[in-house]
């Protein structure tokens, strides 16, 4: 059994058994597992703390916890302010995702294909919001809106969010376009597909994984956006992070935790939903 | 129904001034297997892409069955194309790849299914309908590309080195099958290759290209036996090329070697190049005398055993080096380096070349 590795063993295990036969073998595997678990703990610990905070019956976390309660969730869902903020955040995130995806994907196509002069400079400009602190972007937009005297409309906020999420869509779409074989489009045209048809039959399906990844980033970044929103929301029409921030200034209790848990679940639902409907998975194995 | 193609004085200058194709003129007849043959960078792909509509000629016209299509967009040309890397759609199954052109033509589902089935049967891929291209071998991908191109019954089938990525054995098999299919369907086929053996074996006619120009158009036998230019003689197979001054009915190629010109070429003066194929020369043990103009003495310098034949390099008395190919007539009759030999040939086998 030790000399003939079973064919169903994973390759890594087979080589391990060749290199270190006998009792040494399991330790490598335990170490490997331990490192992986440590990474997972590190990544998931903040979420766990938030969940504990949300389910903790007392306003402040106590160790050991004195029980489990849903009172903070009740308070969160009963609050008109929070519910309005949640709805508004979702609305802004959806609008931002749509505009950033449409603009970003089109821009990436033009930049990759259009033979534009100064394409590199344009790419750098489009990606620059990633490099700037978002608070500067927020402040600059705020001043611009004041100068233009447009007030603080929802579209202004969506425009701000689009600005900071556009780089994600441009980046991910450019990445798939970079590896795109142009002969596939020629093959489609050769078989009788008009340029428009070629785009929808060949180009779009093939760049979809990149566009979708960008769209998911855009949604999450917008839903989570604080610095830009802080400058651009109007009183009574605030996004969830801004409302949470204002709430925190006066109260600190499990409602914050409950709101965070709801946000996490929502983000999860969006990613899973996109995966199920437009299918990320079918592209992983091309 | 397959069509004829007329390429009338077509040139292509790319941005940056590369003249990739230079005043190419040739006709491809209906139902013909026509090859574009030439070294890398000679403009074969560019010519094919202009026929397909992926590049616009800088000047000249392309006509199909007499109709000018120079500015017709690619998707309205009704031509099939097999790309060098096959260009199969990675996100679609084999059946969907083959069905693509039929779908674009708006055929109904039942007709498409029947045609796809027939096309896959023709290239012997039945049963692989639901695979993705990435799950196929190179030869299978090649067949899918072929099925996808012929299922639309194109007026013209264009192939850009379609067999280039296959190993030798599979390549020969696919050469044979492609040729069979082309004859059976009566396809007009323009085939790009830089492999002269492939072109000679498969084509009805060949256009030999060099530096963006067509050097010669002809049947494989014409191209091989009567090359008209030095480039063609040199590019196709092994050959001996001599250049010299006409002296009466002979050509003085220097170093004491005089060649009798073929009867049709005895008139004229000036400098001339001629080609003589290695297999058109006979090699015999050193004779007492050599007939002036159609034989010469020499010493075997080295030998290259090809199996059915032997290629000798012989150094002539004056210093010329000549390739001679002889059938393998048995071990006892082979020459070895250092043997003194006499070369004999028939003056009519000399081919006069344009430079
Ligand atoms: N898009 C392009 N822009 C500029 N020059 C080009 C372009 N495509 C090809 N060329 C040039 O045109 C010439 C002919 O190229 P082409 O691809 O037609 O050669 P080919 O005969 O197909 O060669 P190969 O056997 O290597 O495929 C080459 O010098 C090439 O560098
Ligand atoms: Mg080429």
XYZ file of C-alpha atoms and ligand atoms in Angstrom, chain B residues 12-21 38-49 55 84 160-161 192-194 209 212, ligand 1:
62
model
C -1.613 46.014 -50.053
C 0.448 48.609 -48.246
C 0.065 48.429 -44.459
C 0.216 51.511 -42.245
C 3.877 52.177 -41.821
C 4.603 51.524 -45.474
C 5.123 47.742 -45.592
C 4.214 46.668 -49.139
C 3.005 43.195 -48.171
C 1.373 42.383 -51.512
C 6.140 30.988 -50.594
C 8.558 31.715 -47.794
C 7.560 33.379 -44.541
C 6.517 36.990 -44.937
C 5.935 36.823 -48.696
C 2.319 37.997 -48.392
C 0.319 34.755 -48.546
C -1.797 35.458 -45.477
C -2.347 39.053 -46.534
C -3.580 37.894 -49.951
C -5.940 35.371 -48.348
C -7.233 37.958 -45.873
C -8.147 43.530 -45.223
C -4.156 28.390 -38.832
C -4.367 29.473 -44.011
C -1.798 26.768 -43.242
C -1.904 28.855 -48.090
C 1.236 26.935 -47.227
C 4.951 27.406 -47.009
C 4.999 34.085 -54.159
C 4.716 40.249 -52.168
N -1.125 44.112 -39.799
C 0.084 44.332 -40.359
N 0.684 45.536 -40.267
C 1.886 45.758 -40.842
N 2.575 44.838 -41.529
C 2.051 43.633 -41.658
C 0.780 43.293 -41.080
N 0.508 42.000 -41.365
C 1.542 41.548 -42.086
N 2.478 42.513 -42.267
C 3.715 42.380 -43.039
O 3.395 42.058 -44.365
C 4.273 41.077 -44.883
C 3.510 39.874 -45.374
O 2.897 39.258 -44.258
P 1.990 37.960 -44.404
O 1.407 37.678 -43.078
O 1.039 38.127 -45.526
O 3.082 36.852 -44.764
P 2.929 35.289 -44.970
O 3.357 34.995 -46.358
O 1.584 34.831 -44.578
O 4.035 34.724 -43.974
P 4.000 33.445 -43.012
O 4.343 32.257 -43.848
O 5.094 33.752 -42.036
O 2.659 33.368 -42.396
C 5.263 40.786 -43.773
O 6.422 41.551 -44.021
C 4.571 41.245 -42.528
O 5.500 41.696 -41.578
